[in-house]
Amino acid sequence: GGGGPPPPPPEDGVVERKCYSAKGILYCGPLRVAKGEEVRVTYHEEEEAEGAAAGEAVTGKLSSVNSVEMRLVVEGEEALHKVPLSYLRRGKATVVKTSDPPPANDA
């Protein structure tokens, strides 16, 4: 009884986070964001980000999330801000809860 083919090795230096939605809640690594919770999304690459430059952070409240993207309500903006989950998985963007204390930065 031969086993299946071995799994392909992961790409060098690319570790995909587990980012997915379940019952309207966003899970991204250890983070769990429910509807109405405020988060800050920071983009690290300019590539294809809608009107977002690298290093730009967008703060908003989770409106909805599906298997493709999360949508944030941004104060002062009529349109929902969409963040592809693929960005979060690949580290092109990171998301943190604004209620969490920011990481200590002694620099």
PDB file of C-alpha atoms in Angstrom:
ATOM      1  CA  GLY A   1       0.000   0.000   0.000  1.00  0.00           C
ATOM      2  CA  GLY A   2       1.927   2.993  -1.232  1.00  0.00           C
ATOM      3  CA  GLY A   3       1.249   6.375   0.356  1.00  0.00           C
ATOM      4  CA  GLY A   4       0.444   9.485  -1.614  1.00  0.00           C
ATOM      5  CA  PRO A   5       3.123  11.800  -3.006  1.00  0.00           C
ATOM      6  CA  PRO A   6       5.077  13.751  -0.386  1.00  0.00           C
ATOM      7  CA  PRO A   7       3.779  17.250   0.290  1.00  0.00           C
ATOM      8  CA  PRO A   8       5.639  19.971  -1.611  1.00  0.00           C
ATOM      9  CA  PRO A   9       8.156  21.885   0.479  1.00  0.00           C
ATOM     10  CA  PRO A  10       6.997  25.342   1.561  1.00  0.00           C
ATOM     11  CA  GLU A  11       8.320  28.273  -0.396  1.00  0.00           C
ATOM     12  CA  ASP A  12      11.461  29.724   1.092  1.00  0.00           C
ATOM     13  CA  GLY A  13      10.685  32.371   3.658  1.00  0.00           C
ATOM     14  CA  VAL A  14       6.946  32.374   3.005  1.00  0.00           C
ATOM     15  CA  VAL A  15       4.914  31.118   5.927  1.00  0.00           C
ATOM     16  CA  GLU A  16       1.220  31.565   5.308  1.00  0.00           C
ATOM     17  CA  ARG A  17      -0.822  32.462   8.321  1.00  0.00           C
ATOM     18  CA  LYS A  18      -4.144  30.771   8.805  1.00  0.00           C
ATOM     19  CA  CYS A  19      -6.630  33.506   7.995  1.00  0.00           C
ATOM     20  CA  TYR A  20     -10.226  32.498   7.493  1.00  0.00           C
ATOM     21  CA  SER A  21     -13.751  33.368   8.453  1.00  0.00           C
ATOM     22  CA  ALA A  22     -16.229  31.321  10.411  1.00  0.00           C
ATOM     23  CA  LYS A  23     -19.763  32.462  11.230  1.00  0.00           C
ATOM     24  CA  GLY A  24     -18.893  36.070  10.439  1.00  0.00           C
ATOM     25  CA  ILE A  25     -15.799  36.097  12.643  1.00  0.00           C
ATOM     26  CA  LEU A  26     -12.325  36.674  11.253  1.00  0.00           C
ATOM     27  CA  TYR A  27      -9.577  34.399  12.481  1.00  0.00           C
ATOM     28  CA  CYS A  28      -6.031  35.361  11.577  1.00  0.00           C
ATOM     29  CA  GLY A  29      -3.401  33.408  13.452  1.00  0.00           C
ATOM     30  CA  PRO A  30      -4.090  33.935  17.147  1.00  0.00           C
ATOM     31  CA  LEU A  31      -6.331  36.913  16.390  1.00  0.00           C
ATOM     32  CA  ARG A  32     -10.110  36.642  16.535  1.00  0.00           C
ATOM     33  CA  VAL A  33     -12.132  39.618  15.327  1.00  0.00           C
ATOM     34  CA  ALA A  34     -15.908  39.730  15.666  1.00  0.00           C
ATOM     35  CA  LYS A  35     -18.274  42.084  13.875  1.00  0.00           C
ATOM     36  CA  GLY A  36     -18.095  45.633  15.222  1.00  0.00           C
ATOM     37  CA  GLU A  37     -14.633  45.239  16.710  1.00  0.00           C
ATOM     38  CA  GLU A  38     -12.120  47.847  15.682  1.00  0.00           C
ATOM     39  CA  VAL A  39      -8.914  46.777  14.001  1.00  0.00           C
ATOM     40  CA  ARG A  40      -5.930  48.425  12.368  1.00  0.00           C
ATOM     41  CA  VAL A  41      -4.679  47.027   9.075  1.00  0.00           C
ATOM     42  CA  THR A  42      -1.157  47.936   7.989  1.00  0.00           C
ATOM     43  CA  TYR A  43      -0.092  47.391   4.387  1.00  0.00           C
ATOM     44  CA  HIS A  44       3.496  46.367   3.694  1.00  0.00           C
ATOM     45  CA  GLU A  45       3.408  46.330  -0.088  1.00  0.00           C
ATOM     46  CA  GLU A  46       1.935  48.837  -2.496  1.00  0.00           C
ATOM     47  CA  GLU A  47       1.112  46.109  -4.982  1.00  0.00           C
ATOM     48  CA  GLU A  48      -2.548  46.307  -6.002  1.00  0.00           C
ATOM     49  CA  ALA A  49      -3.672  47.725  -2.680  1.00  0.00           C
ATOM     50  CA  GLU A  50      -6.695  49.907  -3.347  1.00  0.00           C
ATOM     51  CA  GLY A  51      -5.496  53.424  -2.651  1.00  0.00           C
ATOM     52  CA  ALA A  52      -3.197  52.176   0.074  1.00  0.00           C
ATOM     53  CA  ALA A  53       0.500  52.878   0.032  1.00  0.00           C
ATOM     54  CA  ALA A  54       3.070  50.653   1.655  1.00  0.00           C
ATOM     55  CA  GLY A  55       3.285  51.375   5.359  1.00  0.00           C
ATOM     56  CA  GLU A  56      -0.166  52.916   5.416  1.00  0.00           C
ATOM     57  CA  ALA A  57      -2.499  51.836   8.186  1.00  0.00           C
ATOM     58  CA  VAL A  58      -6.273  51.753   7.948  1.00  0.00           C
ATOM     59  CA  THR A  59      -8.380  51.671  11.097  1.00  0.00           C
ATOM     60  CA  GLY A  60     -11.960  50.516  10.957  1.00  0.00           C
ATOM     61  CA  LYS A  61     -14.606  48.298  12.469  1.00  0.00           C
ATOM     62  CA  LEU A  62     -15.320  44.864  11.051  1.00  0.00           C
ATOM     63  CA  SER A  63     -18.508  44.996   9.009  1.00  0.00           C
ATOM     64  CA  SER A  64     -18.423  41.546   7.464  1.00  0.00           C
ATOM     65  CA  VAL A  65     -15.980  38.883   6.413  1.00  0.00           C
ATOM     66  CA  ASN A  66     -16.154  36.029   3.938  1.00  0.00           C
ATOM     67  CA  SER A  67     -13.734  33.503   2.533  1.00  0.00           C
ATOM     68  CA  VAL A  68     -12.197  36.106   0.224  1.00  0.00           C
ATOM     69  CA  GLU A  69     -11.976  39.403   2.086  1.00  0.00           C
ATOM     70  CA  MET A  70     -12.819  41.349   5.201  1.00  0.00           C
ATOM     71  CA  ARG A  71     -14.756  44.616   5.021  1.00  0.00           C
ATOM     72  CA  LEU A  72     -14.187  47.470   7.407  1.00  0.00           C
ATOM     73  CA  VAL A  73     -16.328  50.479   8.207  1.00  0.00           C
ATOM     74  CA  VAL A  74     -13.922  53.412   8.190  1.00  0.00           C
ATOM     75  CA  GLU A  75     -14.989  56.594   9.920  1.00  0.00           C
ATOM     76  CA  GLY A  76     -15.632  59.392   7.461  1.00  0.00           C
ATOM     77  CA  GLU A  77     -15.723  57.080   4.449  1.00  0.00           C
ATOM     78  CA  GLU A  78     -18.917  55.932   2.779  1.00  0.00           C
ATOM     79  CA  ALA A  79     -17.450  52.902   1.043  1.00  0.00           C
ATOM     80  CA  LEU A  80     -16.388  49.857   2.975  1.00  0.00           C
ATOM     81  CA  HIS A  81     -12.665  49.231   3.019  1.00  0.00           C
ATOM     82  CA  LYS A  82     -11.899  45.760   1.676  1.00  0.00           C
ATOM     83  CA  VAL A  83      -8.861  43.768   2.730  1.00  0.00           C
ATOM     84  CA  PRO A  84      -8.170  40.523   0.835  1.00  0.00           C
ATOM     85  CA  LEU A  85      -7.498  37.657   3.215  1.00  0.00           C
ATOM     86  CA  SER A  86      -4.702  36.579   0.882  1.00  0.00           C
ATOM     87  CA  TYR A  87      -2.822  39.747   1.903  1.00  0.00           C
ATOM     88  CA  LEU A  88      -3.052  38.723   5.537  1.00  0.00           C
ATOM     89  CA  ARG A  89      -2.011  35.160   4.830  1.00  0.00           C
ATOM     90  CA  ARG A  90       1.065  36.206   2.913  1.00  0.00           C
ATOM     91  CA  GLY A  91       2.069  38.999   5.251  1.00  0.00           C
ATOM     92  CA  LYS A  92       1.412  41.726   2.686  1.00  0.00           C
ATOM     93  CA  ALA A  93      -0.811  43.247   5.344  1.00  0.00           C
ATOM     94  CA  THR A  94      -1.116  42.713   9.060  1.00  0.00           C
ATOM     95  CA  VAL A  95      -4.152  43.207  11.258  1.00  0.00           C
ATOM     96  CA  VAL A  96      -4.239  43.986  14.968  1.00  0.00           C
ATOM     97  CA  LYS A  97      -7.047  44.894  17.306  1.00  0.00           C
ATOM     98  CA  THR A  98      -6.934  48.526  18.359  1.00  0.00           C
ATOM     99  CA  SER A  99      -8.084  47.419  21.800  1.00  0.00           C
ATOM    100  CA  ASP A 100      -4.866  45.448  22.195  1.00  0.00           C
ATOM    101  CA  PRO A 101      -1.869  47.378  23.498  1.00  0.00           C
ATOM    102  CA  PRO A 102       0.570  48.170  20.681  1.00  0.00           C
ATOM    103  CA  PRO A 103       3.810  46.170  20.734  1.00  0.00           C
ATOM    104  CA  ALA A 104       6.503  47.866  22.788  1.00  0.00           C
ATOM    105  CA  ASN A 105       8.817  49.841  20.561  1.00  0.00           C
ATOM    106  CA  ASP A 106      11.918  51.050  22.351  1.00  0.00           C
ATOM    107  CA  ALA A 107      13.687  52.225  19.221  1.00  0.00           C
TER     108      ALA A 107
END
